[in-house]
């Protein structure tokens, strides 16, 4: 077995997209395992927009410290164990960081979740549909409280979270309209996932098309983007509409998060609720069970974009901001 651990170290806080040198590939020796520790090989990394937020400064989690391994959620397999809770071959998800190996110590049971091997189900499902994104969609839709025949609009709709949100909206009986950045993504949403309409926000007349796609106004905005997209959606909302404020990706690579029009919130008596997935840890298992059932019965489809190689992780993070992914973006280490 190798004795080297490749790691991506945060060297500088990016300005805009991640530039070469912001994250640097380094090698360190694998430590000798002590009693109470286990060594896990990282197989897949979840690539999430919030990683760019963690690189920038303190937010709902402290910023990643310059000189440390870049924080990331991942899927890993135990390759050696002197830990009472883990044996060789066990599989876990948790904050592995952007690296080949992670040492799990005594406290790991609180921060790493063991995951089962399910026949015919890929390991990567624990990062997407049954991981960060399916769970985010699930709890965000609890906040949105969708009712039959209401109109739901979701932005970044062809991404990992948005694509699940829209399908939950269909399960709840809503009219679902997605906003995405290419015609191919829009076709996937309407032809494969059952969205009622999908609008490419890069077309010059997208605002008129969005207005035409919501003849009864918008009851729910599941907001992933912020900025001009969010303000356009808010302008089409019905009185007493609900906004599940999940993310503001249009502002993550700039200093400007884009301010939502509070006047629209006031005049339309909207209820806006932000949420962070980590607040719902105690109910992850219930939510994953429901999401798994929906997948098993064909009510939810998921899709992945896989990038190969740990060294490609910085480029993969940038893909989230240039729209290079459809569905869940994963690095296969
Ligand atoms: N609150 C929470 O706990 C939580 C948890 C997970 C994720 N989130 C948030 O959910 C959102 C989606 O995350 P995800 O992991 O599912 O990523 P994702 O949607 O799979 O990927 C991001 C997508 O956003 C779109 N995008 C990027 N920049 C944009 C811009 N300036 N304007 C419009 N669209 C843009 C791109 O698609 P296009 O081709 O369509 O532009 C891109 O593919 C993010 O805001 C993220 O921070 C929040």
Short mmCIF file of N, CA and C in Angstrom, two decimals, residues 75-230:
data_model
loop_
_atom_site.label_atom_id
_atom_site.label_comp_id
_atom_site.label_asym_id
_atom_site.label_seq_id
_atom_site.Cartn_x
_atom_site.Cartn_y
_atom_site.Cartn_z
N UNK A 75 -16.86 10.37 0.36
CA UNK A 75 -17.19 8.96 0.61
C UNK A 75 -15.86 8.22 0.71
N UNK A 76 -15.67 7.43 1.78
CA UNK A 76 -14.39 6.77 1.99
C UNK A 76 -14.61 5.34 2.47
N UNK A 77 -13.58 4.52 2.27
CA UNK A 77 -13.66 3.11 2.69
C UNK A 77 -12.51 2.83 3.65
N UNK A 78 -12.83 2.15 4.74
CA UNK A 78 -11.79 1.84 5.73
C UNK A 78 -10.83 0.79 5.15
N UNK A 79 -9.54 1.11 5.17
CA UNK A 79 -8.55 0.16 4.63
C UNK A 79 -7.74 -0.50 5.74
N UNK A 80 -7.73 0.08 6.92
CA UNK A 80 -6.99 -0.49 8.05
C UNK A 80 -7.64 0.07 9.32
N UNK A 81 -7.78 -0.78 10.36
CA UNK A 81 -8.46 -0.24 11.53
C UNK A 81 -7.88 -0.73 12.85
N UNK A 82 -7.69 0.22 13.76
CA UNK A 82 -7.43 -0.09 15.17
C UNK A 82 -8.47 0.65 16.01
N UNK A 83 -9.62 0.91 15.36
CA UNK A 83 -10.72 1.69 15.96
C UNK A 83 -11.83 0.70 16.31
N UNK A 84 -12.42 0.80 17.50
CA UNK A 84 -13.42 -0.21 17.89
C UNK A 84 -14.68 -0.17 17.03
N UNK A 85 -15.01 0.97 16.42
CA UNK A 85 -16.27 1.10 15.68
C UNK A 85 -16.16 0.79 14.19
N UNK A 86 -14.92 0.63 13.69
CA UNK A 86 -14.77 0.43 12.24
C UNK A 86 -13.94 -0.80 11.95
N UNK A 87 -14.34 -1.52 10.89
CA UNK A 87 -13.52 -2.64 10.43
C UNK A 87 -13.20 -2.40 8.95
N UNK A 88 -12.17 -3.10 8.49
CA UNK A 88 -11.76 -2.97 7.09
C UNK A 88 -12.96 -3.22 6.18
N UNK A 89 -13.14 -2.38 5.20
CA UNK A 89 -14.25 -2.56 4.26
C UNK A 89 -15.47 -1.71 4.61
N UNK A 90 -15.56 -1.21 5.86
CA UNK A 90 -16.68 -0.32 6.19
C UNK A 90 -16.61 0.91 5.31
N UNK A 91 -17.78 1.48 5.04
CA UNK A 91 -17.83 2.65 4.16
C UNK A 91 -18.47 3.79 4.93
N UNK A 92 -17.93 4.98 4.78
CA UNK A 92 -18.40 6.12 5.56
C UNK A 92 -18.53 7.35 4.67
N UNK A 93 -19.40 8.28 5.10
CA UNK A 93 -19.40 9.63 4.51
C UNK A 93 -19.16 10.63 5.62
N UNK A 94 -18.58 11.76 5.26
CA UNK A 94 -18.29 12.82 6.23
C UNK A 94 -17.29 13.79 5.64
N UNK A 95 -16.80 14.68 6.48
CA UNK A 95 -15.84 15.68 6.00
C UNK A 95 -14.46 15.03 5.86
N UNK A 96 -14.19 14.49 4.68
CA UNK A 96 -12.93 13.82 4.42
C UNK A 96 -11.83 14.81 4.06
N UNK A 97 -12.23 15.96 3.48
CA UNK A 97 -11.24 16.88 2.92
C UNK A 97 -10.82 16.42 1.53
N UNK A 98 -10.18 17.34 0.80
CA UNK A 98 -9.69 17.03 -0.55
C UNK A 98 -8.35 16.32 -0.43
N UNK A 99 -8.39 15.00 -0.22
CA UNK A 99 -7.17 14.23 -0.05
C UNK A 99 -7.45 12.75 -0.33
N UNK A 100 -6.36 11.97 -0.45
CA UNK A 100 -6.51 10.54 -0.75
C UNK A 100 -6.94 9.73 0.46
N UNK A 101 -6.45 10.09 1.63
CA UNK A 101 -6.70 9.29 2.85
C UNK A 101 -7.07 10.22 4.00
N UNK A 102 -7.85 9.67 4.92
CA UNK A 102 -8.15 10.39 6.17
C UNK A 102 -8.02 9.43 7.34
N UNK A 103 -7.44 9.91 8.43
CA UNK A 103 -7.36 9.11 9.66
C UNK A 103 -8.57 9.45 10.52
N UNK A 104 -9.36 8.43 10.86
CA UNK A 104 -10.52 8.64 11.74
C UNK A 104 -10.07 8.32 13.17
N UNK A 105 -10.34 9.24 14.07
CA UNK A 105 -9.93 9.00 15.46
C UNK A 105 -11.15 8.75 16.34
N UNK A 106 -10.95 8.87 17.64
CA UNK A 106 -12.01 8.48 18.59
C UNK A 106 -13.31 9.22 18.34
N UNK A 107 -13.24 10.48 17.93
CA UNK A 107 -14.47 11.27 17.79
C UNK A 107 -15.16 11.05 16.43
N UNK A 108 -14.58 10.19 15.59
CA UNK A 108 -15.10 10.06 14.21
C UNK A 108 -16.55 9.62 14.17
N UNK A 109 -16.96 8.79 15.15
CA UNK A 109 -18.33 8.26 15.08
C UNK A 109 -19.37 9.38 15.09
N UNK A 110 -18.99 10.54 15.68
CA UNK A 110 -19.95 11.66 15.68
C UNK A 110 -19.98 12.38 14.33
N UNK A 111 -18.86 12.41 13.63
CA UNK A 111 -18.81 13.23 12.41
C UNK A 111 -18.85 12.40 11.13
N UNK A 112 -18.67 11.09 11.24
CA UNK A 112 -18.75 10.24 10.04
C UNK A 112 -19.91 9.27 10.19
N UNK A 113 -20.62 9.09 9.08
CA UNK A 113 -21.81 8.25 9.07
C UNK A 113 -21.47 6.97 8.29
N UNK A 114 -21.71 5.80 8.90
CA UNK A 114 -21.50 4.55 8.14
C UNK A 114 -22.61 4.42 7.11
N UNK A 115 -22.28 3.97 5.90
CA UNK A 115 -23.33 3.78 4.89
C UNK A 115 -23.32 2.33 4.40
N UNK A 116 -24.51 1.81 4.11
CA UNK A 116 -24.60 0.39 3.72
C UNK A 116 -24.22 0.19 2.25
N UNK A 117 -23.93 -1.05 1.90
CA UNK A 117 -23.76 -1.40 0.48
C UNK A 117 -25.11 -1.89 0.00
N UNK A 118 -25.70 -1.20 -0.97
CA UNK A 118 -27.03 -1.57 -1.45
C UNK A 118 -26.88 -2.12 -2.86
N UNK A 119 -27.37 -3.36 -3.11
CA UNK A 119 -27.23 -3.93 -4.45
C UNK A 119 -27.81 -3.01 -5.53
N UNK A 120 -27.13 -2.90 -6.64
CA UNK A 120 -27.56 -2.11 -7.80
C UNK A 120 -27.60 -0.59 -7.54
N UNK A 121 -27.10 -0.14 -6.39
CA UNK A 121 -27.09 1.30 -6.11
C UNK A 121 -25.63 1.76 -6.03
N UNK A 122 -25.31 2.83 -6.76
CA UNK A 122 -23.91 3.30 -6.80
C UNK A 122 -23.53 3.95 -5.46
N UNK A 123 -22.23 3.86 -5.14
CA UNK A 123 -21.75 4.49 -3.90
C UNK A 123 -22.01 6.00 -3.91
N UNK A 124 -21.95 6.61 -5.10
CA UNK A 124 -22.04 8.06 -5.19
C UNK A 124 -23.42 8.59 -4.81
N UNK A 125 -24.41 7.71 -4.74
CA UNK A 125 -25.75 8.19 -4.36
C UNK A 125 -25.73 8.78 -2.94
N UNK A 126 -24.75 8.34 -2.12
CA UNK A 126 -24.66 8.84 -0.74
C UNK A 126 -24.08 10.26 -0.68
N UNK A 127 -23.62 10.77 -1.82
CA UNK A 127 -23.17 12.16 -1.87
C UNK A 127 -24.22 13.06 -2.50
N UNK A 128 -25.07 12.50 -3.35
CA UNK A 128 -26.05 13.31 -4.08
C UNK A 128 -27.45 13.13 -3.56
N UNK A 129 -28.20 12.22 -4.17
CA UNK A 129 -29.61 12.06 -3.80
C UNK A 129 -29.78 11.71 -2.32
N UNK A 130 -28.96 10.77 -1.81
CA UNK A 130 -29.10 10.39 -0.39
C UNK A 130 -28.05 11.12 0.46
N UNK A 131 -27.45 12.15 -0.10
CA UNK A 131 -26.45 12.94 0.62
C UNK A 131 -26.88 14.40 0.67
N UNK A 132 -25.91 15.26 0.52
CA UNK A 132 -26.16 16.70 0.74
C UNK A 132 -27.35 17.21 -0.07
N UNK A 133 -27.44 16.83 -1.33
CA UNK A 133 -28.40 17.54 -2.19
C UNK A 133 -29.83 17.04 -2.06
N UNK A 134 -30.00 15.71 -2.00
CA UNK A 134 -31.36 15.21 -1.79
C UNK A 134 -31.91 15.70 -0.46
N UNK A 135 -31.05 15.66 0.56
CA UNK A 135 -31.48 16.09 1.91
C UNK A 135 -31.81 17.58 1.92
N UNK A 136 -30.99 18.37 1.25
CA UNK A 136 -31.25 19.82 1.19
C UNK A 136 -32.59 20.07 0.49
N UNK A 137 -32.81 19.37 -0.62
CA UNK A 137 -34.07 19.54 -1.34
C UNK A 137 -35.24 19.14 -0.43
N UNK A 138 -35.09 18.04 0.29
CA UNK A 138 -36.16 17.52 1.14
C UNK A 138 -36.52 18.53 2.24
N UNK A 139 -35.50 18.99 2.99
CA UNK A 139 -35.81 19.90 4.12
C UNK A 139 -36.23 21.29 3.61
N UNK A 140 -35.67 21.71 2.49
CA UNK A 140 -36.10 23.00 1.91
C UNK A 140 -37.55 22.95 1.48
N UNK A 141 -37.96 21.79 0.96
CA UNK A 141 -39.37 21.67 0.54
C UNK A 141 -40.30 21.56 1.74
N UNK A 142 -39.79 21.12 2.88
CA UNK A 142 -40.62 21.19 4.10
C UNK A 142 -40.88 22.65 4.46
N UNK A 143 -39.86 23.48 4.31
CA UNK A 143 -40.03 24.91 4.59
C UNK A 143 -41.01 25.53 3.59
N UNK A 144 -40.91 25.10 2.33
CA UNK A 144 -41.75 25.68 1.27
C UNK A 144 -43.22 25.26 1.40
N UNK A 145 -43.48 24.13 2.06
CA UNK A 145 -44.85 23.63 2.26
C UNK A 145 -45.69 23.62 0.98
N UNK A 146 -45.25 22.88 -0.04
CA UNK A 146 -45.99 22.89 -1.31
C UNK A 146 -47.36 22.24 -1.19
N UNK A 147 -48.33 22.84 -1.87
CA UNK A 147 -49.69 22.27 -1.89
C UNK A 147 -50.08 22.00 -3.34
N UNK A 148 -51.02 21.07 -3.49
CA UNK A 148 -51.47 20.67 -4.83
C UNK A 148 -51.90 21.90 -5.64
N UNK A 149 -51.52 21.91 -6.89
CA UNK A 149 -51.88 22.95 -7.87
C UNK A 149 -51.19 24.29 -7.64
N UNK A 150 -50.31 24.38 -6.66
CA UNK A 150 -49.53 25.61 -6.53
C UNK A 150 -48.42 25.62 -7.59
N UNK A 151 -47.86 26.81 -7.83
CA UNK A 151 -46.76 26.92 -8.79
C UNK A 151 -45.45 27.13 -8.03
N UNK A 152 -44.51 26.24 -8.34
CA UNK A 152 -43.17 26.28 -7.72
C UNK A 152 -42.16 26.63 -8.80
N UNK A 153 -41.30 27.60 -8.51
CA UNK A 153 -40.18 27.89 -9.41
C UNK A 153 -38.89 27.58 -8.66
N UNK A 154 -37.98 26.88 -9.34
CA UNK A 154 -36.69 26.56 -8.72
C UNK A 154 -35.58 27.02 -9.65
N UNK A 155 -34.58 27.72 -9.09
CA UNK A 155 -33.43 28.17 -9.89
C UNK A 155 -32.29 27.18 -9.73
N UNK A 156 -31.28 27.29 -10.61
CA UNK A 156 -30.22 26.26 -10.72
C UNK A 156 -30.92 24.89 -10.79
N UNK A 157 -31.95 24.82 -11.63
CA UNK A 157 -32.88 23.69 -11.60
C UNK A 157 -32.27 22.39 -12.11
N UNK A 158 -31.25 22.47 -12.96
CA UNK A 158 -30.65 21.24 -13.49
C UNK A 158 -29.45 20.80 -12.67
N UNK A 159 -29.24 21.44 -11.53
CA UNK A 159 -28.14 21.06 -10.66
C UNK A 159 -28.57 19.96 -9.69
N UNK A 160 -27.65 19.62 -8.80
CA UNK A 160 -27.87 18.50 -7.89
C UNK A 160 -29.09 18.73 -6.99
N UNK A 161 -29.21 19.92 -6.45
CA UNK A 161 -30.31 20.20 -5.52
C UNK A 161 -31.58 20.53 -6.29
N UNK A 162 -31.47 21.46 -7.25
CA UNK A 162 -32.65 21.93 -7.98
C UNK A 162 -33.39 20.82 -8.69
N UNK A 163 -32.65 19.86 -9.25
CA UNK A 163 -33.33 18.79 -10.01
C UNK A 163 -34.18 17.91 -9.09
N UNK A 164 -33.74 17.76 -7.84
CA UNK A 164 -34.53 16.96 -6.87
C UNK A 164 -35.71 17.79 -6.35
N UNK A 165 -35.45 19.08 -6.11
CA UNK A 165 -36.53 19.97 -5.63
C UNK A 165 -37.72 19.90 -6.59
N UNK A 166 -37.44 20.05 -7.88
CA UNK A 166 -38.52 20.08 -8.86
C UNK A 166 -39.31 18.78 -8.87
N UNK A 167 -38.60 17.66 -8.71
CA UNK A 167 -39.29 16.36 -8.73
C UNK A 167 -40.12 16.17 -7.46
N UNK A 168 -39.64 16.69 -6.32
CA UNK A 168 -40.47 16.63 -5.11
C UNK A 168 -41.71 17.50 -5.32
N UNK A 169 -41.52 18.64 -5.98
CA UNK A 169 -42.66 19.51 -6.30
C UNK A 169 -43.71 18.77 -7.12
N UNK A 170 -43.26 17.97 -8.10
CA UNK A 170 -44.22 17.20 -8.92
C UNK A 170 -44.91 16.14 -8.05
N UNK A 171 -44.17 15.48 -7.17
CA UNK A 171 -44.78 14.48 -6.28
C UNK A 171 -45.87 15.15 -5.43
N UNK A 172 -45.64 16.40 -5.02
CA UNK A 172 -46.62 17.12 -4.19
C UNK A 172 -47.76 17.74 -5.01
N UNK A 173 -47.73 17.55 -6.34
CA UNK A 173 -48.85 18.02 -7.17
C UNK A 173 -48.74 19.45 -7.65
N UNK A 174 -47.54 20.02 -7.60
CA UNK A 174 -47.37 21.41 -8.03
C UNK A 174 -47.16 21.52 -9.54
N UNK A 175 -47.41 22.71 -10.07
CA UNK A 175 -46.87 23.07 -11.38
C UNK A 175 -45.43 23.50 -11.13
N UNK A 176 -44.48 22.88 -11.83
CA UNK A 176 -43.06 23.12 -11.54
C UNK A 176 -42.37 23.74 -12.75
N UNK A 177 -41.72 24.88 -12.51
CA UNK A 177 -40.97 25.56 -13.56
C UNK A 177 -39.53 25.70 -13.09
N UNK A 178 -38.59 25.25 -13.92
CA UNK A 178 -37.18 25.34 -13.58
C UNK A 178 -36.50 26.45 -14.37
N UNK A 179 -35.44 27.00 -13.78
CA UNK A 179 -34.61 27.99 -14.48
C UNK A 179 -33.20 27.41 -14.56
N UNK A 180 -32.66 27.33 -15.79
CA UNK A 180 -31.33 26.73 -15.96
C UNK A 180 -30.61 27.42 -17.12
N UNK A 181 -29.31 27.10 -17.27
CA UNK A 181 -28.46 27.90 -18.15
C UNK A 181 -28.20 27.37 -19.55
N UNK A 182 -28.77 26.22 -19.93
CA UNK A 182 -28.63 25.77 -21.33
C UNK A 182 -29.93 25.13 -21.79
N UNK A 183 -30.10 25.08 -23.13
CA UNK A 183 -31.30 24.43 -23.67
C UNK A 183 -31.27 22.93 -23.37
N UNK A 184 -30.06 22.32 -23.41
CA UNK A 184 -29.98 20.88 -23.09
C UNK A 184 -30.47 20.61 -21.67
N UNK A 185 -30.04 21.44 -20.74
CA UNK A 185 -30.49 21.26 -19.35
C UNK A 185 -32.01 21.41 -19.27
N UNK A 186 -32.54 22.43 -19.96
CA UNK A 186 -34.00 22.65 -19.92
C UNK A 186 -34.74 21.46 -20.51
N UNK A 187 -34.21 20.89 -21.60
CA UNK A 187 -34.85 19.70 -22.20
C UNK A 187 -34.85 18.53 -21.24
N UNK A 188 -33.73 18.35 -20.54
CA UNK A 188 -33.65 17.25 -19.55
C UNK A 188 -34.74 17.43 -18.49
N UNK A 189 -34.92 18.66 -18.03
CA UNK A 189 -35.90 18.92 -16.95
C UNK A 189 -37.32 18.59 -17.42
N UNK A 190 -37.67 19.02 -18.63
CA UNK A 190 -39.05 18.82 -19.07
C UNK A 190 -39.26 17.41 -19.63
N UNK A 191 -38.28 16.91 -20.39
CA UNK A 191 -38.52 15.60 -21.07
C UNK A 191 -38.26 14.41 -20.14
N UNK A 192 -37.24 14.50 -19.29
CA UNK A 192 -36.90 13.34 -18.44
C UNK A 192 -37.45 13.45 -17.02
N UNK A 193 -37.45 14.65 -16.48
CA UNK A 193 -37.81 14.78 -15.06
C UNK A 193 -39.26 15.23 -14.83
N UNK A 194 -39.97 15.58 -15.89
CA UNK A 194 -41.40 15.89 -15.73
C UNK A 194 -41.71 17.31 -15.29
N UNK A 195 -40.71 18.24 -15.36
CA UNK A 195 -41.02 19.63 -15.07
C UNK A 195 -42.05 20.11 -16.10
N UNK A 196 -42.93 21.03 -15.69
CA UNK A 196 -43.93 21.54 -16.62
C UNK A 196 -43.33 22.51 -17.63
N UNK A 197 -42.33 23.23 -17.21
CA UNK A 197 -41.63 24.16 -18.12
C UNK A 197 -40.23 24.40 -17.57
N UNK A 198 -39.33 24.80 -18.47
CA UNK A 198 -37.98 25.15 -18.03
C UNK A 198 -37.50 26.32 -18.89
N UNK A 199 -36.91 27.29 -18.24
CA UNK A 199 -36.54 28.55 -18.90
C UNK A 199 -35.02 28.69 -18.86
N UNK A 200 -34.43 28.94 -20.04
CA UNK A 200 -32.99 29.18 -20.13
C UNK A 200 -32.74 30.67 -19.88
N UNK A 201 -32.14 30.97 -18.71
CA UNK A 201 -31.97 32.39 -18.32
C UNK A 201 -30.91 33.09 -19.15
N UNK A 202 -30.25 32.36 -20.05
CA UNK A 202 -29.27 33.03 -20.92
C UNK A 202 -29.90 33.53 -22.22
N UNK A 203 -31.17 33.18 -22.46
CA UNK A 203 -31.87 33.73 -23.63
C UNK A 203 -32.31 35.15 -23.29
N UNK A 204 -32.19 36.08 -24.26
CA UNK A 204 -32.51 37.48 -23.97
C UNK A 204 -33.94 37.70 -23.48
N UNK A 205 -34.88 36.87 -23.96
CA UNK A 205 -36.29 37.10 -23.57
C UNK A 205 -36.76 36.17 -22.44
N UNK A 206 -35.78 35.74 -21.58
CA UNK A 206 -36.15 34.73 -20.58
C UNK A 206 -37.17 35.24 -19.56
N UNK A 207 -37.15 36.54 -19.28
CA UNK A 207 -38.10 37.04 -18.26
C UNK A 207 -39.53 36.94 -18.77
N UNK A 208 -39.71 37.27 -20.05
CA UNK A 208 -41.07 37.16 -20.64
C UNK A 208 -41.50 35.69 -20.68
N UNK A 209 -40.53 34.81 -21.00
CA UNK A 209 -40.87 33.38 -21.07
C UNK A 209 -41.24 32.84 -19.68
N UNK A 210 -40.51 33.32 -18.68
CA UNK A 210 -40.83 32.88 -17.31
C UNK A 210 -42.24 33.35 -16.93
N UNK A 211 -42.54 34.61 -17.24
CA UNK A 211 -43.87 35.13 -16.90
C UNK A 211 -44.96 34.31 -17.60
N UNK A 212 -44.70 33.92 -18.85
CA UNK A 212 -45.70 33.14 -19.60
C UNK A 212 -45.85 31.74 -19.04
N UNK A 213 -44.78 31.24 -18.42
CA UNK A 213 -44.81 29.85 -17.89
C UNK A 213 -45.51 29.76 -16.54
N UNK A 214 -45.83 30.91 -15.94
CA UNK A 214 -46.50 30.88 -14.62
C UNK A 214 -47.81 31.68 -14.69
N UNK A 215 -48.79 31.20 -15.48
CA UNK A 215 -50.01 31.99 -15.69
C UNK A 215 -50.76 32.30 -14.40
N UNK A 216 -50.60 31.46 -13.38
CA UNK A 216 -51.29 31.72 -12.10
C UNK A 216 -50.37 32.36 -11.07
N UNK A 217 -49.26 32.94 -11.52
CA UNK A 217 -48.28 33.51 -10.58
C UNK A 217 -47.46 32.42 -9.92
N UNK A 218 -46.58 32.84 -9.03
CA UNK A 218 -45.68 31.88 -8.35
C UNK A 218 -46.03 31.85 -6.86
N UNK A 219 -46.24 30.66 -6.34
CA UNK A 219 -46.53 30.51 -4.90
C UNK A 219 -45.27 30.23 -4.10
N UNK A 220 -44.32 29.50 -4.72
CA UNK A 220 -43.10 29.11 -4.00
C UNK A 220 -41.88 29.39 -4.87
N UNK A 221 -40.92 30.08 -4.28
CA UNK A 221 -39.61 30.23 -4.92
C UNK A 221 -38.61 29.40 -4.12
N UNK A 222 -38.06 28.34 -4.74
CA UNK A 222 -36.96 27.62 -4.10
C UNK A 222 -35.71 28.24 -4.69
N UNK A 223 -35.06 29.08 -3.86
CA UNK A 223 -34.02 29.96 -4.40
C UNK A 223 -32.63 29.41 -4.20
N UNK A 224 -31.94 29.17 -5.31
CA UNK A 224 -30.56 28.67 -5.27
C UNK A 224 -29.55 29.68 -5.78
N UNK A 225 -30.02 30.77 -6.40
CA UNK A 225 -29.12 31.61 -7.18
C UNK A 225 -28.99 33.03 -6.65
N UNK A 226 -30.11 33.69 -6.34
CA UNK A 226 -30.04 35.09 -5.89
C UNK A 226 -29.93 36.06 -7.05
N UNK A 227 -29.60 37.33 -6.72
CA UNK A 227 -29.36 38.36 -7.73
C UNK A 227 -30.57 38.60 -8.62
N UNK A 228 -30.29 38.81 -9.91
CA UNK A 228 -31.33 39.19 -10.86
C UNK A 228 -32.38 38.09 -11.02
N UNK A 229 -31.93 36.84 -10.97
CA UNK A 229 -32.89 35.73 -11.12
C UNK A 229 -33.89 35.76 -9.96
N UNK A 230 -33.38 35.92 -8.74
CA UNK A 230 -34.28 35.93 -7.58
C UNK A 230 -35.25 37.12 -7.66
#
